[in-house]
DNA sequence: TCAAAAGTGTTTATAATACACCCATGG
DNA sequence: CCATGGGTGTATTATAAACACTTTTGA
């Protein structure tokens, strides 16, 4: 990591990624167990250093790809953390990004090779440095963002049931929602396609599958999606 | 500025400040005219480089103080801009902050000595680099923020009339508001003290002055202030 | 036949909007 | 006495919240 000589006035630039996924029950975050000092063995966000010819966005994409094998992940810059002693080894400013991915699509082997593991938000351990703070900020941002933009779909499989969608929102917002009110609100956004296909795994009756309608979504304004839930 | 030798792999860290003020009519932003190359003569946000032993917040405070002579200014980190060629001289990543100040309290002489000037938002010229983009982002953030937190008071004198407050919100949101509805909403927040004192400058009848009630504000949750205007 | 989840509408409460007249004073 | 901006309340509409029963089918 911080190999070789560290000049006195050097400030390192890092990017750390808060990666969210959803497994039909819980909102989860992908963490790696450090196999190097300092803080070896402790859990941490996936991160890396900025390269000379890339933007922060590029760096975040690269880091996300390295861990998940996925391209074109939804992500957003969160905040630049700059406490002078936040990293005990060297002055490092870390710009955090949060990303949300379909938990089924990531590359299991890559994750294993990085000693990474999914943690339910309620079971996140103490992380290195200020990474818990980063995670908290990401959760807050995700909550606000999903109230304004229907980005939650990024976390679901292509075809999903209303029940799954509701559980996702409940997990993000950490509160229970009324089934009927929820469906009415989602329907009023008018960006879902109801398929003639049922998911039979969750009940005997089966529940209709839906898809996100990207086209309809593109035709609307952001403001059309404000959902008070 | 970028004096001396610039090593190949050096990334400079800057902070740029979007400084908002309000003059009873328009929302304004404080810009400086560069007296150095590159882009000498062009308008720009006030900025500076991060020092070794300060946080980004520290740097923003320092820059704000240098230009306005004011301490304890309301400010918020906005976004880190990192396009590789955003600054033609050297690779520079700039973390932007926006600040809101009481336009009456700043130090005129300091501003003059920096070739700085207040611009109405509708009259902002082309700025250097990506500074227009920074400003746009700041305006959007300010709009959202003032809908959620009553930070707008930072822009007003200690004692202000309801009319001033309304004009401020109209300037921030760039739309006209109904006088009666506005006052009802503000009142429902219950964080103003109505004084037994009138401002006689604006009309023959005079209008009551109000103060922000910091104590009551502190006792409430952030959620209590969501105002759909 | 029953357990378990899916599906569906209406009523009530709250919040947002639209809207018009009188008041006080200095000139 | 009148022009100017200040101050006030109610009716209507839109949105959010609360709420319970029927349907389906595999075990």
CSV table of C-alpha atoms (C1' of nucleotides) in Angstrom, one decimal:
chain,number,residue,atom,x,y,z
A,1,UNK,CA,0.0,0.0,0.0
A,2,UNK,CA,1.9,3.1,1.2
A,3,UNK,CA,5.1,1.7,-0.2
A,4,UNK,CA,8.4,3.5,-0.1
A,5,UNK,CA,9.2,7.0,1.0
A,6,UNK,CA,6.4,9.2,2.0
A,7,UNK,CA,7.3,12.9,1.5
A,8,UNK,CA,6.3,15.2,4.2
A,9,UNK,CA,3.9,17.3,2.2
A,10,UNK,CA,2.3,14.5,0.3
A,11,UNK,CA,-1.5,14.2,0.5
A,12,UNK,CA,-2.8,10.9,-0.8
A,13,UNK,CA,-6.1,10.8,-2.6
A,14,UNK,CA,-8.3,7.8,-2.1
A,15,UNK,CA,-11.7,6.7,-3.1
A,16,UNK,CA,-13.8,4.5,-0.9
A,17,UNK,CA,-17.0,2.8,-2.0
A,18,UNK,CA,-20.1,2.0,0.0
A,19,UNK,CA,-21.7,-0.9,-2.0
A,20,UNK,CA,-25.3,-1.6,-1.3
A,21,UNK,CA,-27.2,-4.8,-2.2
A,22,UNK,CA,-30.5,-6.3,-1.4
A,23,UNK,CA,-31.3,-10.0,-0.9
A,24,UNK,CA,-35.1,-10.0,-0.6
A,25,UNK,CA,-34.9,-9.4,3.1
A,26,UNK,CA,-32.2,-7.0,4.2
A,27,UNK,CA,-30.3,-4.1,2.8
A,28,UNK,CA,-26.7,-5.2,2.8
A,29,UNK,CA,-23.3,-3.6,2.4
A,30,UNK,CA,-20.2,-5.2,0.9
A,31,UNK,CA,-17.2,-5.0,3.2
A,32,UNK,CA,-13.7,-6.4,2.8
A,33,UNK,CA,-11.4,-7.8,5.5
A,34,UNK,CA,-8.1,-6.2,5.4
A,35,UNK,CA,-5.1,-8.6,4.9
A,36,UNK,CA,-2.6,-5.9,5.3
A,37,UNK,CA,-1.4,-3.4,8.0
A,38,UNK,CA,-2.6,-1.2,9.5
A,39,UNK,CA,-5.7,-2.6,11.0
A,40,UNK,CA,-5.1,-6.0,9.4
A,41,UNK,CA,-8.1,-8.3,10.0
A,42,UNK,CA,-10.5,-5.4,10.5
A,43,UNK,CA,-13.4,-4.8,8.2
A,44,UNK,CA,-13.4,-1.9,5.8
A,45,UNK,CA,-15.0,-0.4,2.8
A,46,UNK,CA,-13.5,-1.3,-0.5
A,47,UNK,CA,-11.2,1.5,-1.6
A,48,UNK,CA,-8.2,2.5,-3.6
A,49,UNK,CA,-6.0,5.4,-4.7
A,50,UNK,CA,-6.7,7.8,-7.5
A,51,UNK,CA,-4.5,7.4,-10.5
A,52,UNK,CA,-2.9,10.3,-12.4
A,53,UNK,CA,-5.2,10.2,-15.4
A,54,UNK,CA,-8.5,9.3,-14.1
A,55,UNK,CA,-11.4,11.3,-12.5
A,56,UNK,CA,-12.8,10.4,-9.1
A,57,UNK,CA,-15.7,8.8,-10.9
A,58,UNK,CA,-13.3,6.7,-13.0
A,59,UNK,CA,-11.5,5.6,-9.8
A,60,UNK,CA,-14.8,4.6,-8.2
A,61,UNK,CA,-15.9,2.6,-11.3
A,62,UNK,CA,-12.5,0.9,-11.4
A,63,UNK,CA,-12.7,-0.1,-7.7
A,64,UNK,CA,-16.3,-1.3,-8.1
A,65,UNK,CA,-15.3,-3.4,-11.1
A,66,UNK,CA,-12.3,-4.9,-9.3
A,67,UNK,CA,-14.5,-6.1,-6.5
A,68,UNK,CA,-17.7,-7.1,-8.3
A,69,UNK,CA,-16.8,-7.7,-11.9
A,70,UNK,CA,-19.6,-5.4,-12.9
A,71,UNK,CA,-19.6,-2.4,-15.2
A,72,UNK,CA,-22.2,0.4,-15.4
A,73,UNK,CA,-23.0,0.3,-11.8
A,74,UNK,CA,-25.3,3.1,-10.4
A,75,UNK,CA,-23.1,5.2,-8.2
A,76,UNK,CA,-23.0,8.7,-6.8
A,77,UNK,CA,-20.3,10.8,-5.2
A,78,UNK,CA,-21.0,11.2,-1.5
A,79,UNK,CA,-18.5,13.3,0.4
A,80,UNK,CA,-14.8,14.1,0.8
A,81,UNK,CA,-13.4,13.1,4.1
A,82,UNK,CA,-10.4,15.0,5.1
A,83,UNK,CA,-9.6,14.9,8.8
A,84,UNK,CA,-5.9,15.3,9.1
A,85,UNK,CA,-5.4,12.1,11.1
A,86,UNK,CA,-8.2,10.0,9.6
A,87,UNK,CA,-5.6,7.6,8.2
A,88,UNK,CA,-2.7,7.0,10.7
A,89,UNK,CA,-0.2,6.0,8.0
A,90,UNK,CA,-0.3,9.1,5.9
A,91,UNK,CA,-2.3,12.2,5.2
A,92,UNK,CA,-5.1,10.8,3.0
A,93,UNK,CA,-8.2,12.5,1.7
A,94,UNK,CA,-10.9,10.0,0.7
A,95,UNK,CA,-13.8,10.8,-1.5
A,96,UNK,CA,-16.6,8.4,-0.8
A,97,UNK,CA,-19.0,7.0,-3.4
A,98,UNK,CA,-22.0,4.9,-2.8
A,99,UNK,CA,-23.1,2.3,-5.3
A,100,UNK,CA,-26.1,0.1,-5.5
A,101,UNK,CA,-26.0,-3.2,-7.3
A,102,UNK,CA,-28.1,-6.2,-8.0
A,103,UNK,CA,-26.7,-8.7,-5.5
A,104,UNK,CA,-27.3,-11.6,-7.8
A,105,UNK,CA,-25.1,-10.3,-10.6
A,106,UNK,CA,-21.8,-9.8,-8.8
A,107,UNK,CA,-18.9,-12.2,-9.3
A,108,UNK,CA,-18.7,-14.5,-6.3
A,109,UNK,CA,-15.2,-15.5,-6.9
A,110,UNK,CA,-13.9,-11.9,-7.1
A,111,UNK,CA,-15.6,-11.2,-3.8
A,112,UNK,CA,-14.1,-14.2,-2.1
A,113,UNK,CA,-10.6,-13.4,-3.4
A,114,UNK,CA,-10.9,-10.0,-1.8
A,115,UNK,CA,-12.1,-11.4,1.5
A,116,UNK,CA,-15.3,-9.5,1.0
A,117,UNK,CA,-18.6,-10.3,2.6
A,118,UNK,CA,-22.1,-8.9,2.6
A,119,UNK,CA,-23.3,-7.5,5.9
A,120,UNK,CA,-26.9,-6.6,6.9
A,121,UNK,CA,-26.9,-2.9,7.9
A,122,UNK,CA,-27.9,-3.9,11.4
A,123,UNK,CA,-24.9,-6.2,11.8
A,124,UNK,CA,-22.1,-4.0,10.4
A,125,UNK,CA,-19.0,-4.3,12.6
A,126,UNK,CA,-16.7,-1.5,13.6
A,127,UNK,CA,-14.8,-0.4,10.5
A,128,UNK,CA,-11.4,1.1,10.1
A,129,UNK,CA,-10.8,4.8,10.2
A,130,UNK,CA,-14.0,6.9,9.5
A,131,UNK,CA,-15.6,4.2,7.4
A,132,UNK,CA,-18.6,3.8,9.7
A,133,UNK,CA,-19.2,7.5,9.3
A,134,UNK,CA,-19.1,7.1,5.5
A,135,UNK,CA,-21.6,4.3,5.7
A,136,UNK,CA,-24.0,6.3,7.8
A,137,UNK,CA,-23.8,9.2,5.4
A,138,UNK,CA,-24.4,6.8,2.5
A,139,UNK,CA,-27.5,5.3,4.1
A,140,UNK,CA,-29.0,8.8,4.7
A,141,UNK,CA,-28.3,9.8,1.2
A,142,UNK,CA,-29.7,6.6,-0.2
A,143,UNK,CA,-32.9,7.2,1.8
A,144,UNK,CA,-33.4,10.7,0.5
A,145,UNK,CA,-32.4,9.6,-3.0
A,146,UNK,CA,-34.9,6.8,-3.2
A,147,UNK,CA,-37.6,9.2,-2.1
A,148,UNK,CA,-36.9,11.4,-5.1
A,149,UNK,CA,-35.7,9.0,-7.8
A,150,UNK,CA,-36.7,5.5,-8.4
A,151,UNK,CA,-33.2,4.2,-8.3
A,152,UNK,CA,-34.2,1.4,-6.0
A,153,UNK,CA,-34.8,-0.8,-9.0
A,154,UNK,CA,-31.1,-1.1,-9.5
A,155,UNK,CA,-31.1,-3.3,-6.4
A,156,UNK,CA,-33.7,-5.8,-7.8
A,157,UNK,CA,-33.6,-8.4,-10.5
A,158,UNK,CA,-35.0,-7.4,-13.8
A,159,UNK,CA,-38.4,-9.0,-13.0
A,160,UNK,CA,-39.7,-8.5,-9.5
A,161,UNK,CA,-42.9,-8.7,-7.5
A,162,UNK,CA,-44.6,-5.8,-5.8
A,163,UNK,CA,-43.9,-7.5,-2.5
A,164,UNK,CA,-40.2,-7.5,-3.3
A,165,UNK,CA,-40.3,-3.9,-4.2
A,166,UNK,CA,-42.1,-3.0,-1.0
A,167,UNK,CA,-39.6,-5.1,1.1
A,168,UNK,CA,-36.8,-3.2,-0.6
A,169,UNK,CA,-38.3,0.2,0.3
A,170,UNK,CA,-39.0,-1.0,3.8
A,171,UNK,CA,-35.4,-2.1,4.1
A,172,UNK,CA,-34.0,1.2,2.8
A,173,UNK,CA,-36.3,3.4,4.9
A,174,UNK,CA,-36.2,1.0,7.9
A,175,UNK,CA,-39.9,1.2,8.5
A,176,UNK,CA,-43.0,-0.8,7.7
A,177,UNK,CA,-45.2,0.4,4.9
A,178,UNK,CA,-48.9,-0.3,4.2
A,179,UNK,CA,-49.3,-2.7,1.3
A,180,UNK,CA,-52.2,-1.0,-0.3
A,181,UNK,CA,-50.9,2.5,0.0
A,182,UNK,CA,-47.5,1.5,-1.3
A,183,UNK,CA,-48.9,-0.2,-4.4
A,184,UNK,CA,-51.2,2.8,-5.1
A,185,UNK,CA,-48.2,5.2,-4.9
A,186,UNK,CA,-46.0,3.1,-7.0
A,187,UNK,CA,-48.8,2.7,-9.6
A,188,UNK,CA,-49.3,6.4,-9.7
A,189,UNK,CA,-45.7,6.9,-10.8
A,190,UNK,CA,-46.6,4.8,-13.9
A,191,UNK,CA,-43.2,3.5,-14.6
A,192,UNK,CA,-43.8,-0.2,-14.2
A,193,UNK,CA,-44.8,-2.9,-16.7
A,194,UNK,CA,-47.0,-5.6,-15.2
A,195,UNK,CA,-46.1,-8.9,-16.9
A,196,UNK,CA,-48.4,-11.8,-17.5
A,197,UNK,CA,-46.1,-13.9,-15.6
A,198,UNK,CA,-46.1,-15.0,-12.0
A,199,UNK,CA,-43.5,-15.7,-9.4
A,200,UNK,CA,-44.7,-18.9,-7.8
A,201,UNK,CA,-41.9,-19.3,-5.2
A,202,UNK,CA,-43.3,-17.0,-2.6
A,203,UNK,CA,-46.8,-18.3,-2.3
A,204,UNK,CA,-49.3,-20.8,-3.6
A,205,UNK,CA,-51.3,-18.2,-5.3
A,206,UNK,CA,-48.3,-16.7,-7.0
A,207,UNK,CA,-47.6,-13.0,-7.5
A,208,UNK,CA,-47.3,-11.0,-10.7
A,209,UNK,CA,-43.9,-10.0,-11.9
A,210,UNK,CA,-43.2,-6.4,-12.9
A,211,UNK,CA,-40.5,-4.7,-14.9
A,212,UNK,CA,-39.1,-1.2,-14.7
A,213,UNK,CA,-40.1,0.8,-17.8
A,214,UNK,CA,-37.0,2.7,-18.7
A,215,UNK,CA,-38.7,4.5,-21.6
A,216,UNK,CA,-41.6,5.9,-19.6
A,217,UNK,CA,-39.1,6.9,-16.9
A,218,UNK,CA,-37.0,8.8,-19.4
A,219,UNK,CA,-40.0,10.8,-20.6
A,220,UNK,CA,-40.8,12.1,-17.1
A,221,UNK,CA,-39.3,14.8,-14.9
A,222,UNK,CA,-37.5,14.0,-11.8
A,223,UNK,CA,-40.2,15.8,-9.9
A,224,UNK,CA,-42.8,13.3,-10.9
A,225,UNK,CA,-41.3,10.7,-8.6
A,226,UNK,CA,-41.3,12.4,-5.2
A,227,UNK,CA,-42.7,9.7,-3.0
A,228,UNK,CA,-43.5,10.5,0.6
A,229,UNK,CA,-43.4,7.1,2.2
B,1,UNK,CA,0.2,30.4,-7.7
B,2,UNK,CA,1.5,27.2,-9.1
B,3,UNK,CA,5.1,28.4,-8.4
B,4,UNK,CA,8.2,26.4,-9.2
B,5,UNK,CA,8.5,22.9,-10.5
B,6,UNK,CA,5.4,20.8,-10.9
B,7,UNK,CA,6.2,17.2,-10.5
B,8,UNK,CA,4.5,14.9,-13.1
B,9,UNK,CA,2.5,12.9,-10.6
B,10,UNK,CA,1.4,15.8,-8.4
B,11,UNK,CA,-2.3,16.3,-7.9
B,12,UNK,CA,-3.2,19.7,-6.4
B,13,UNK,CA,-6.0,20.0,-4.0
B,14,UNK,CA,-8.0,23.1,-4.1
B,15,UNK,CA,-11.2,24.4,-2.4
B,16,UNK,CA,-13.6,26.8,-4.2
B,17,UNK,CA,-16.3,28.7,-2.4
B,18,UNK,CA,-19.7,29.7,-3.7
B,19,UNK,CA,-20.6,32.6,-1.5
B,20,UNK,CA,-24.3,33.5,-1.5
B,21,UNK,CA,-25.7,36.8,-0.2
B,22,UNK,CA,-29.1,38.6,-0.3
B,23,UNK,CA,-29.7,42.3,-0.7
B,24,UNK,CA,-33.5,42.5,-0.2
B,25,UNK,CA,-34.1,41.9,-3.9
B,26,UNK,CA,-31.9,39.4,-5.4
B,27,UNK,CA,-29.9,36.4,-4.4
B,28,UNK,CA,-26.3,37.2,-5.2
B,29,UNK,CA,-23.0,35.4,-5.5
B,30,UNK,CA,-19.6,36.8,-4.7
B,31,UNK,CA,-17.1,36.5,-7.5
B,32,UNK,CA,-13.5,37.6,-7.9
B,33,UNK,CA,-11.8,38.9,-11.0
B,34,UNK,CA,-8.5,37.1,-11.5
B,35,UNK,CA,-5.4,39.3,-11.6
B,36,UNK,CA,-3.1,36.5,-12.5
B,37,UNK,CA,-2.7,34.0,-15.3
B,38,UNK,CA,-4.3,31.8,-16.6
B,39,UNK,CA,-7.6,33.4,-17.5
B,40,UNK,CA,-6.4,36.8,-16.1
B,41,UNK,CA,-9.3,39.2,-16.1
B,42,UNK,CA,-12.0,36.6,-16.1
B,43,UNK,CA,-14.4,36.1,-13.2
B,44,UNK,CA,-14.1,33.1,-10.9
B,45,UNK,CA,-15.1,31.7,-7.6
B,46,UNK,CA,-12.9,32.5,-4.6
B,47,UNK,CA,-10.6,29.5,-4.0
B,48,UNK,CA,-7.3,28.4,-2.6
B,49,UNK,CA,-5.1,25.4,-2.0
B,50,UNK,CA,-5.4,23.0,0.8
B,51,UNK,CA,-2.7,23.2,3.4
B,52,UNK,CA,-0.9,20.3,4.9
B,53,UNK,CA,-2.4,20.4,8.3
B,54,UNK,CA,-6.0,21.5,7.7
B,55,UNK,CA,-9.1,19.8,6.7
B,56,UNK,CA,-11.2,20.8,3.7
B,57,UNK,CA,-13.6,22.5,6.0
B,58,UNK,CA,-10.7,24.4,7.6
B,59,UNK,CA,-9.5,25.5,4.1
B,60,UNK,CA,-13.0,26.7,3.2
B,61,UNK,CA,-13.3,28.7,6.4
B,62,UNK,CA,-9.9,30.2,5.8
B,63,UNK,CA,-10.8,31.2,2.3
B,64,UNK,CA,-14.1,32.6,3.4
B,65,UNK,CA,-12.4,34.6,6.1
B,66,UNK,CA,-9.8,36.0,3.7
B,67,UNK,CA,-12.4,37.4,1.4
B,68,UNK,CA,-15.1,38.5,3.8
B,69,UNK,CA,-13.4,39.0,7.2
B,70,UNK,CA,-16.2,36.9,8.7
B,71,UNK,CA,-15.9,33.8,11.0
B,72,UNK,CA,-18.5,31.2,11.7
B,73,UNK,CA,-20.1,31.4,8.3
B,74,UNK,CA,-22.7,28.8,7.4
B,75,UNK,CA,-21.2,26.5,4.8
B,76,UNK,CA,-21.5,23.0,3.5
B,77,UNK,CA,-19.3,20.8,1.3
B,78,UNK,CA,-20.8,20.5,-2.1
B,79,UNK,CA,-18.9,18.2,-4.5
B,80,UNK,CA,-15.4,17.3,-5.5
B,81,UNK,CA,-14.6,18.2,-9.2
B,82,UNK,CA,-11.9,16.1,-10.7
B,83,UNK,CA,-12.0,16.2,-14.5
B,84,UNK,CA,-8.4,15.6,-15.5
B,85,UNK,CA,-8.1,18.7,-17.6
B,86,UNK,CA,-10.4,21.0,-15.6
B,87,UNK,CA,-7.5,23.3,-14.8
B,88,UNK,CA,-5.1,23.7,-17.7
B,89,UNK,CA,-2.1,24.5,-15.6
B,90,UNK,CA,-1.9,21.4,-13.5
B,91,UNK,CA,-4.0,18.5,-12.4
B,92,UNK,CA,-6.1,19.9,-9.7
B,93,UNK,CA,-9.0,18.5,-7.8
B,94,UNK,CA,-11.3,21.0,-6.3
B,95,UNK,CA,-13.7,20.4,-3.6
B,96,UNK,CA,-16.4,23.0,-3.7
B,97,UNK,CA,-18.2,24.5,-0.7
B,98,UNK,CA,-21.1,26.8,-0.7
B,99,UNK,CA,-21.6,29.5,2.0
B,100,UNK,CA,-24.4,31.9,2.9
B,101,UNK,CA,-23.7,35.1,4.6
B,102,UNK,CA,-25.4,38.3,5.6
B,103,UNK,CA,-24.4,40.6,2.9
B,104,UNK,CA,-24.3,43.6,5.2
B,105,UNK,CA,-21.7,42.1,7.5
B,106,UNK,CA,-18.9,41.5,5.2
B,107,UNK,CA,-15.8,43.6,5.0
B,108,UNK,CA,-16.1,46.0,2.0
B,109,UNK,CA,-12.4,46.7,1.9
B,110,UNK,CA,-11.4,43.1,1.8
B,111,UNK,CA,-13.7,42.5,-1.0
B,112,UNK,CA,-12.4,45.4,-3.0
B,113,UNK,CA,-8.8,44.4,-2.4
B,114,UNK,CA,-9.6,41.0,-4.0
B,115,UNK,CA,-11.4,42.6,-7.0
B,116,UNK,CA,-14.5,40.9,-5.8
B,117,UNK,CA,-18.1,41.8,-6.7
B,118,UNK,CA,-21.6,40.6,-6.0
B,119,UNK,CA,-23.5,39.3,-9.0
B,120,UNK,CA,-27.2,38.6,-9.2
B,121,UNK,CA,-27.7,35.0,-10.2
B,122,UNK,CA,-29.3,36.0,-13.4
B,123,UNK,CA,-26.3,38.1,-14.4
B,124,UNK,CA,-23.4,35.8,-13.6
B,125,UNK,CA,-20.8,35.9,-16.4
B,126,UNK,CA,-18.9,33.0,-17.8
B,127,UNK,CA,-16.5,31.8,-15.2
B,128,UNK,CA,-13.2,30.1,-15.5
B,129,UNK,CA,-12.8,26.3,-15.6
B,130,UNK,CA,-15.9,24.5,-14.3
B,131,UNK,CA,-17.0,27.2,-11.9
B,132,UNK,CA,-20.3,27.8,-13.6
B,133,UNK,CA,-21.1,24.1,-13.0
B,134,UNK,CA,-20.1,24.5,-9.4
B,135,UNK,CA,-22.4,27.4,-9.0
B,136,UNK,CA,-25.3,25.6,-10.7
B,137,UNK,CA,-24.8,22.7,-8.3
B,138,UNK,CA,-24.7,25.1,-5.4
B,139,UNK,CA,-28.0,26.7,-6.3
B,140,UNK,CA,-29.7,23.4,-6.6
B,141,UNK,CA,-28.4,22.3,-3.3
B,142,UNK,CA,-29.3,25.6,-1.7
B,143,UNK,CA,-32.9,25.2,-2.9
B,144,UNK,CA,-33.2,21.8,-1.5
B,145,UNK,CA,-31.6,22.7,1.7
B,146,UNK,CA,-33.8,25.7,2.4
B,147,UNK,CA,-36.8,23.5,1.9
B,148,UNK,CA,-35.6,21.2,4.6
B,149,UNK,CA,-33.7,23.4,7.0
B,150,UNK,CA,-34.4,27.0,7.9
B,151,UNK,CA,-30.9,28.1,7.0
B,152,UNK,CA,-32.2,31.0,5.0
B,153,UNK,CA,-32.0,33.2,8.1
B,154,UNK,CA,-28.3,33.3,7.7
B,155,UNK,CA,-28.8,35.5,4.7
B,156,UNK,CA,-30.9,38.1,6.6
B,157,UNK,CA,-30.0,40.7,9.2
B,158,UNK,CA,-30.7,39.7,12.8
B,159,UNK,CA,-34.1,41.5,12.7
B,160,UNK,CA,-36.1,41.2,9.5
B,161,UNK,CA,-39.7,41.6,8.3
B,162,UNK,CA,-41.9,38.8,7.0
B,163,UNK,CA,-41.8,40.6,3.6
B,164,UNK,CA,-38.0,40.3,3.5
B,165,UNK,CA,-38.1,36.7,4.4
B,166,UNK,CA,-40.6,36.0,1.7
B,167,UNK,CA,-38.6,37.9,-0.9
B,168,UNK,CA,-35.6,35.8,0.2
B,169,UNK,CA,-37.4,32.6,-0.4
B,170,UNK,CA,-38.7,33.8,-3.6
B,171,UNK,CA,-35.2,34.7,-4.7
B,172,UNK,CA,-33.8,31.3,-3.7
B,173,UNK,CA,-36.6,29.3,-5.3
B,174,UNK,CA,-37.0,31.7,-8.2
B,175,UNK,CA,-40.7,31.8,-8.0
B,176,UNK,CA,-43.4,34.0,-6.5
B,177,UNK,CA,-45.1,32.9,-3.4
B,178,UNK,CA,-48.5,33.8,-1.9
B,179,UNK,CA,-48.1,36.2,1.0
B,180,UNK,CA,-50.7,34.6,3.2
B,181,UNK,CA,-49.8,31.0,2.6
B,182,UNK,CA,-46.1,31.8,3.1
B,183,UNK,CA,-46.7,33.5,6.5
B,184,UNK,CA,-48.9,30.7,7.6
B,185,UNK,CA,-46.3,28.1,6.8
B,186,UNK,CA,-43.5,30.1,8.4
B,187,UNK,CA,-45.6,30.6,11.5
B,188,UNK,CA,-46.4,26.9,11.7
B,189,UNK,CA,-42.7,26.2,12.1
B,190,UNK,CA,-42.8,28.2,15.3
B,191,UNK,CA,-39.2,29.4,15.3
B,192,UNK,CA,-39.7,33.1,15.0
B,193,UNK,CA,-40.0,35.7,17.6
B,194,UNK,CA,-42.2,38.6,16.7
B,195,UNK,CA,-40.8,41.8,18.1
B,196,UNK,CA,-42.7,44.9,19.3
B,197,UNK,CA,-40.7,46.9,16.9
B,198,UNK,CA,-41.4,48.0,13.4
B,199,UNK,CA,-39.4,48.6,10.3
B,200,UNK,CA,-40.7,51.9,9.0
B,201,UNK,CA,-38.5,52.2,5.9
B,202,UNK,CA,-40.6,50.0,3.6
B,203,UNK,CA,-44.0,51.5,4.1
B,204,UNK,CA,-46.0,54.1,5.9
B,205,UNK,CA,-47.7,51.6,8.1
B,206,UNK,CA,-44.4,49.9,9.0
B,207,UNK,CA,-44.0,46.1,9.4
B,208,UNK,CA,-43.1,44.1,12.4
B,209,UNK,CA,-39.6,42.9,12.8
B,210,UNK,CA,-38.9,39.3,13.6
B,211,UNK,CA,-36.0,37.3,15.0
B,212,UNK,CA,-34.9,33.7,14.5
B,213,UNK,CA,-35.4,31.8,17.7
B,214,UNK,CA,-32.3,29.7,18.0
B,215,UNK,CA,-33.5,27.9,21.2
B,216,UNK,CA,-36.8,26.8,19.8
B,217,UNK,CA,-35.0,25.7,16.7
B,218,UNK,CA,-32.6,23.5,18.6
B,219,UNK,CA,-35.4,21.8,20.4
B,220,UNK,CA,-37.0,20.5,17.2
B,221,UNK,CA,-36.2,17.8,14.7
B,222,UNK,CA,-35.0,18.6,11.3
B,223,UNK,CA,-38.1,16.9,10.0
B,224,UNK,CA,-40.3,19.6,11.5
B,225,UNK,CA,-39.1,22.1,8.9
B,226,UNK,CA,-40.0,20.5,5.7
B,227,UNK,CA,-41.7,23.2,3.7
B,228,UNK,CA,-43.2,22.6,0.4
B,229,UNK,CA,-43.1,26.0,-1.1
C,1,DT,C1',-59.7,-27.7,4.3
C,2,DC,C1',-56.6,-24.7,5.8
C,3,DA,C1',-52.4,-22.0,5.9
C,4,DA,C1',-49.9,-18.4,3.7
C,5,DA,C1',-49.3,-14.7,0.8
C,6,DA,C1',-51.6,-11.9,-3.0
C,7,DG,C1',-54.7,-8.7,-4.3
C,8,DT,C1',-57.9,-4.9,-4.1
C,9,DG,C1',-61.1,0.4,-2.6
C,10,DT,C1',-62.9,3.5,0.4
C,11,DT,C1',-63.0,6.7,4.2
C,12,DT,C1',-60.7,10.0,7.0
C,13,DA,C1',-57.3,13.3,8.1
C,14,DT,C1',-53.9,16.4,6.9
C,15,DA,C1',-51.6,19.6,4.0
C,16,DA,C1',-51.5,22.7,0.0
C,17,DT,C1',-53.6,26.1,-2.7
C,18,DA,C1',-56.4,29.7,-4.1
C,19,DC,C1',-58.3,33.8,-3.1
C,20,DA,C1',-59.9,39.6,-1.4
C,21,DC,C1',-60.4,42.9,1.7
C,22,DC,C1',-59.3,46.3,5.5
C,23,DC,C1',-55.4,48.8,8.0
C,24,DA,C1',-52.1,52.4,9.1
C,25,DT,C1',-49.5,56.2,8.0
C,26,DG,C1',-46.8,59.9,5.6
C,27,DG,C1',-47.0,62.9,2.2
D,1,DC,C1',-57.5,62.0,1.3
D,2,DC,C1',-55.1,58.9,-1.0
D,3,DA,C1',-51.3,55.9,-2.4
D,4,DT,C1',-48.4,52.3,-0.7
D,5,DG,C1',-47.3,48.3,1.4
D,6,DG,C1',-48.8,45.5,5.7
D,7,DG,C1',-51.7,42.4,7.7
D,8,DT,C1',-55.2,38.7,8.2
D,9,DG,C1',-58.8,33.9,7.4
D,10,DT,C1',-61.5,30.6,5.0
D,11,DA,C1',-63.0,27.5,1.5
D,12,DT,C1',-61.4,24.1,-1.8
D,13,DT,C1',-58.6,20.7,-3.5
D,14,DA,C1',-55.0,17.3,-3.4
D,15,DT,C1',-52.4,14.1,-1.0
D,16,DA,C1',-51.4,10.8,2.7
D,17,DA,C1',-52.9,7.6,6.0
D,18,DA,C1',-55.8,4.3,8.1
D,19,DC,C1',-58.1,0.3,7.5
D,20,DA,C1',-60.3,-5.5,6.4
D,21,DC,C1',-61.8,-8.8,3.6
D,22,DT,C1',-61.6,-12.1,-0.4
D,23,DT,C1',-58.7,-15.0,-3.6
D,24,DT,C1',-55.7,-18.8,-4.9
D,25,DT,C1',-53.7,-23.2,-4.5
D,26,DG,C1',-50.2,-26.6,-2.7
D,27,DA,C1',-49.6,-29.3,1.1
